[in-house]
Amino acid sequence: ESGSCTSVATLSGCIKVEPCAALSNEGSCWLDVSACTEVLAGGSCAIPCRDGWLGTAGSASCPSGNTDTSTELTTSLPTCYCEDPDPVPAGYEWDKDAREWVCEEGYAGSAVKSCVAGTNCTTSPVLSGCNVPVPCEVATWDDAGSTKNSLKGTLRFGPAKVGDKINEDEVLSYKVYFADADCVVFGDPIATVSKSSSSMSCCKTDLYNVPLSVSVVLGATRLLIVALTSRGIAPDGGILDMEDIFGAFQDQVRFTFTISNLNYAAVTAKALLTYNLEVAIKKAVAEEAANDVSPSHIDLELTAGSIVVNVIIKPPYPIVAEDVQYKLASNPSALSVALRTAVRSVEGLLTMDGVDPDLVTIASLSRPVLVQDSGDSVGTSAARRLGVDVAGGGGGVLGLLLLQSLLLMTCWQPPISS
C-alpha cells in the first residue's frame, strides 16, 4: 500500500574493550616482564626482578575501558640490584652499621658496587674504587759507607699512588721495615716518615729522603716502604732489594771446564744453538750449587779450544759465596756428570756435521775458587764486608753508589698488632 513505513532497531555506542600492548624489557635486562604480555583493561601485572637480581617487585596496569590494543601499560618499575660478590675481593668490606660497602683497612678511596649485565641477562657484581696506596717509585739508593752487617745511606721514594693517580689524601705517614724474601717483616719499623706537606700530581721519586744507619737484621733481604692510612697500614708497598745495595760487593765463585771435541766456531755460528747450550749449562750449575743460586746468577764466557767455558757465579744476597764454593768443590764428580748430561741434552749439538757423540765429554774441570769482588778494590771490598777499615785506603768512604731499585711489591703482609 502506498505510504506504508517500516523500521529496524539498531544498538550503538559500545566498543569492545581490549588488552594493552605487551610490555617490553628491551634495555632493561634485570626486569622480568613475562606476566605483562596481555594485561586486560582494568587489570595489572607484577614486574619482579629477574633471577640473580634483588629488589621489591614493581607493577604495570592497563586503564579500565581500554579499547586500543596499542595502549601502553602504566608502569611502576622496581629498583633492582645484583647480589653481593662472593667471595669478596681484597680491599673491600661490608659496613653493617652503615649498610654499605667500604674500603678495607689499609686501602684508600671510595667503594662502589656496580651490577654488570652479561650474556643472556646474567649479572656480575663488581666492586671498585678501593686501591692500596704505594710509593709511585723507589729511587736509587745513595750509599754512605754500608758494610756487610750495617746499612748506611739514604732511602728515597716518591709519593703514594692510588690506582693510576698520585694521591696522598688518606696517607698519614710511611714506615720502613726490614723483611725477608717471603715479605715477612722483622719487628718494629726502622724509620717512620710523616707525609709531605707538598701536594704532588706527578711522581717525584725523591720527595722523601730517609737517612738510615742501622745494623742489618739476620735474614733480611729487602727494605719495605708501606703507607699508614686513616684506615690502617697498607697491605702492599714499595721495595728496595738489599741485593741492590750489597750485591755489588758479593764475592764470586769461578771455575772453568772444556767441552771436548766440539768446534767453537761452528757452534757459536748458530745463535739459537749457542743460547740453548748456555741455558743448559747454567741450569746444571745452579742445581749443583744449590743455596738459592738460580741460572740468573750465573754468567758464562765461551772461548775457543774445543769449547772452553768460564763459569762466573754471583750468589744472591745474603747467600755466602764460600758456601757455594764449598758445595761445588766438595763433589767434582757430580758436577762433571751434571755438566756432561746438560751438554748432551742440547738438541742439535751432537748431530752437527763432523761431531762424534761418543767423544763429546767434559774435560779440564777446574776446582771452583772464591774471587772477591773489586767494586772499589779487592782489599777495600773485603774489608767493608767484614766491617773494618783499610789502613790509609779511606775504607769508610764508598762515595755515591747508585743502584737500581725494584718498584712495587705485592706479597707483603702487615705485622700483627699486639
Short mmCIF file of C-alpha atoms in Angstrom, two decimals, residues 9 25 38 49 71 73 79 86 106 121 151 160 173 175 192 194 263 295 305 316 321 334 357 367 391 403 409 416 418:
data_model
loop_
_atom_site.label_atom_id
_atom_site.label_comp_id
_atom_site.label_asym_id
_atom_site.label_seq_id
_atom_site.Cartn_x
_atom_site.Cartn_y
_atom_site.Cartn_z
CA ALA A 9 16.15 -1.34 15.59
CA ASN A 25 62.01 -5.13 28.68
CA GLU A 38 48.46 -9.45 27.73
CA CYS A 49 63.47 -8.56 39.27
CA THR A 71 47.82 1.49 24.54
CA LEU A 73 50.83 -0.06 30.21
CA THR A 79 64.70 -0.83 41.59
CA ASP A 86 81.18 -13.97 46.69
CA GLY A 106 94.89 -0.06 54.68
CA CYS A 121 70.79 -11.27 31.04
CA LEU A 151 123.23 -0.22 56.32
CA ALA A 160 101.77 7.32 47.12
CA SER A 173 102.89 8.56 57.21
CA LYS A 175 107.01 3.18 57.65
CA THR A 192 108.83 6.48 60.16
CA SER A 194 105.50 11.94 58.06
CA ASN A 263 134.20 -26.85 17.15
CA PRO A 295 120.55 -19.51 36.37
CA GLY A 305 139.95 -24.60 22.27
CA PRO A 316 122.25 -13.61 45.64
CA ALA A 321 129.76 -17.31 48.40
CA ALA A 334 128.76 -34.90 40.48
CA PRO A 357 128.73 -38.01 20.01
CA ARG A 367 138.38 -26.53 41.17
CA ALA A 391 144.61 1.49 56.60
CA LEU A 403 121.81 1.23 42.49
CA MET A 409 105.93 -5.50 45.87
CA ILE A 416 100.11 -8.29 63.56
CA SER A 418 99.64 -6.89 69.79
#
